[in-house]
Amino acid sequence: MNRREIVLASIVHVLGARPNFVKAAPVIGALRAAGAEQAVIHTGQHYDARMSEIFFTELGLPEPDVNLGVGSGGHAEQTAALLVGLEKEFTSRSPALVIVYGDVNSTIAAALVAAKLQIPVAHVEAGLRSFDMSMPEEVNRRITDQLSALCLVTSPEGIGHLAAEGVPVHRTHLVGNPMIDTLLANLGSFDTDRVREAHGLPGRYVLATMHRPANVDAPETAAALVRHLHGVADLADLVIPVHPRGRANLLAAGLDDHDGVHILEPLGYIDFIAAVRGAAAVVTDSGGLQEETTILGVPCLTVRPNTERPITITHGTNRLVTFEELVPGVRKSLDGGSGGSSPLIGTAPEPGPVAADRKPPLWDGHAGPRIAEVIMRYLGE
Ligand code: UD1
């Protein structure tokens, strides 16, 4: 093997949590097409079949080469287990490059271990900033970007954020959004009629997902949130696939004590996006869902004081709301008001993708190949 073949022979992807799987699928596919040898390390941060396995099956991800089984725990406990497990793996595999995704604890742990072993890191979804250091994800993003040889940026403002933090420009690449690659690649599978029937969903509904620590960890906050969600359910049926985090607090606060609330287990990717596509509006505190609703043209109310994805407000259907603004915001969206900016809101029987000229730049289904190109060029140099 010559040097070029050796370096291309050892790209390691580190995946840990649900959103990582959705972002990695097009990158792994594009690198496979480019002839790269790859391995997948699953950290085991998410481990329930509905949080992990179903995504691998539906997205055609390769079986992980190893699962570290780190599981849940406090930040220190979980991150420590990640550091120890990843150091062993990276030491024995000596990869030429490690690819990390998003902003979860598996992301920062892998970047830290790789940097200390002097293995270059490529960060997919670099440059996003909420400027809210109370969120663990913001800490993870900032540190991961500082440690990365390649910052692969989904949204133009990310380039400016990285420059402001002193990341050299030759490390930053605007590549588009691989989560949207996955969405567009599977558009034909999001059958809203099928998902309605399979999960007994009502004809017209608002879909909610809530899992941020700031919204669900404290029982009194969870109780306040439930009161407002009941207010939404007074307007329209409310469908909630419940993330395991916060499940206990939301149920203890009486989430299902309302006839209009339909609680579901976490859904796989295809059923979940089909349910989003069929929703009259979405209420969420997720990051990825702000992006997916932007492309699907479904009004999105994000129950957070800030977002690291402002482009979903300027170019999409997203709007930030407080607890108090939630019910009026949903009412406005259901009335076809300014709950979002999609031209399709309230007019189409089923929302469809937004017009190409309104989409965030490079959210075009080709981020995976762009990422593969940047990585192959880097490894070839
Ligand atoms: C993590 C990410 C968050 C991301 C989310 C997507 C961090 C700091 N947070 O949050 O950015 O938006 O994933 O889902 O990395 N649990 C299960 N089964 C599982 C996984 C988790 O029951 O398969 C429960 C456990 O009680 C666990 C809790 O969920 O303690 C939280 O899991 P964890 O991975 O620590 O964080 P998430 O809230 O999922």
mmCIF file of C-alpha atoms and ligand atoms in Angstrom, residues 17-19 45-48 51 72 75 78 103-105 136-137 140 211-212 243-245, ligand 1:
data_model
loop_
_atom_site.group_PDB
_atom_site.id
_atom_site.type_symbol
_atom_site.label_atom_id
_atom_site.label_comp_id
_atom_site.label_asym_id
_atom_site.label_seq_id
_atom_site.Cartn_x
_atom_site.Cartn_y
_atom_site.Cartn_z
ATOM 1 C CA ALA A 17 -26.979 9.758 19.802
ATOM 2 C CA ARG A 18 -30.050 9.763 17.587
ATOM 3 C CA PRO A 19 -29.341 12.944 15.584
ATOM 4 C CA GLN A 45 -24.845 6.986 24.399
ATOM 5 C CA HIS A 46 -28.256 6.109 22.988
ATOM 6 C CA TYR A 47 -29.018 2.429 23.340
ATOM 7 C CA ASP A 48 -32.782 1.767 23.263
ATOM 8 C CA MET A 51 -33.379 5.543 19.828
ATOM 9 C CA SER A 72 -26.475 7.060 30.435
ATOM 10 C CA HIS A 75 -22.124 14.543 32.254
ATOM 11 C CA GLN A 78 -20.862 9.656 30.734
ATOM 12 C CA ASP A 103 -22.991 18.632 19.568
ATOM 13 C CA VAL A 104 -23.646 15.676 21.851
ATOM 14 C CA ASN A 105 -21.373 14.359 24.583
ATOM 15 C CA PRO A 136 -24.292 21.494 27.325
ATOM 16 C CA GLU A 137 -24.476 21.419 23.522
ATOM 17 C CA ASN A 140 -19.624 20.768 23.211
ATOM 18 C CA HIS A 211 -36.429 16.853 25.743
ATOM 19 C CA ARG A 212 -34.162 19.791 26.629
ATOM 20 C CA HIS A 243 -38.152 11.128 24.495
ATOM 21 C CA PRO A 244 -36.994 9.035 27.471
ATOM 22 C CA ARG A 245 -35.480 12.138 29.055
HETATM 23 C C1 UD1 B 1 -28.695 13.935 23.910
HETATM 24 C C2 UD1 B 1 -27.857 15.179 23.574
HETATM 25 C C3 UD1 B 1 -28.766 16.248 22.994
HETATM 26 C C4 UD1 B 1 -29.573 15.709 21.830
HETATM 27 C C5 UD1 B 1 -30.312 14.446 22.249
HETATM 28 C C6 UD1 B 1 -31.062 13.839 21.097
HETATM 29 C C7 UD1 B 1 -25.930 15.544 25.064
HETATM 30 C C8 UD1 B 1 -25.395 16.384 26.149
HETATM 31 N N1 UD1 B 1 -27.238 15.747 24.768
HETATM 32 O O1 UD1 B 1 -29.622 14.331 24.915
HETATM 33 O O2 UD1 B 1 -27.981 17.329 22.541
HETATM 34 O O3 UD1 B 1 -30.484 16.686 21.419
HETATM 35 O O4 UD1 B 1 -29.364 13.487 22.746
HETATM 36 O O5 UD1 B 1 -31.910 12.832 21.534
HETATM 37 O O6 UD1 B 1 -25.228 14.745 24.509
HETATM 38 N N2 UD1 B 1 -32.225 7.451 27.684
HETATM 39 C C9 UD1 B 1 -32.874 6.267 27.511
HETATM 40 N N3 UD1 B 1 -32.559 5.505 26.417
HETATM 41 C C10 UD1 B 1 -31.631 5.893 25.503
HETATM 42 C C11 UD1 B 1 -30.970 7.100 25.691
HETATM 43 C C12 UD1 B 1 -31.274 7.880 26.787
HETATM 44 O O7 UD1 B 1 -33.723 5.877 28.309
HETATM 45 O O8 UD1 B 1 -31.394 5.139 24.526
HETATM 46 C C13 UD1 B 1 -32.589 8.308 28.849
HETATM 47 C C14 UD1 B 1 -31.758 8.066 30.063
HETATM 48 O O9 UD1 B 1 -32.553 8.217 31.172
HETATM 49 C C15 UD1 B 1 -30.736 9.185 30.003
HETATM 50 C C16 UD1 B 1 -31.551 10.303 29.395
HETATM 51 O O10 UD1 B 1 -32.421 9.663 28.491
HETATM 52 O O11 UD1 B 1 -30.235 9.507 31.248
HETATM 53 C C17 UD1 B 1 -30.739 11.328 28.680
HETATM 54 O O12 UD1 B 1 -29.893 10.707 27.698
HETATM 55 P P1 UD1 B 1 -28.537 11.454 27.238
HETATM 56 O O13 UD1 B 1 -27.925 10.747 26.105
HETATM 57 O O14 UD1 B 1 -27.692 11.730 28.430
HETATM 58 O O15 UD1 B 1 -29.043 12.864 26.755
HETATM 59 P P2 UD1 B 1 -30.295 13.262 25.853
HETATM 60 O O16 UD1 B 1 -31.248 14.011 26.685
HETATM 61 O O17 UD1 B 1 -30.786 12.090 25.080
#
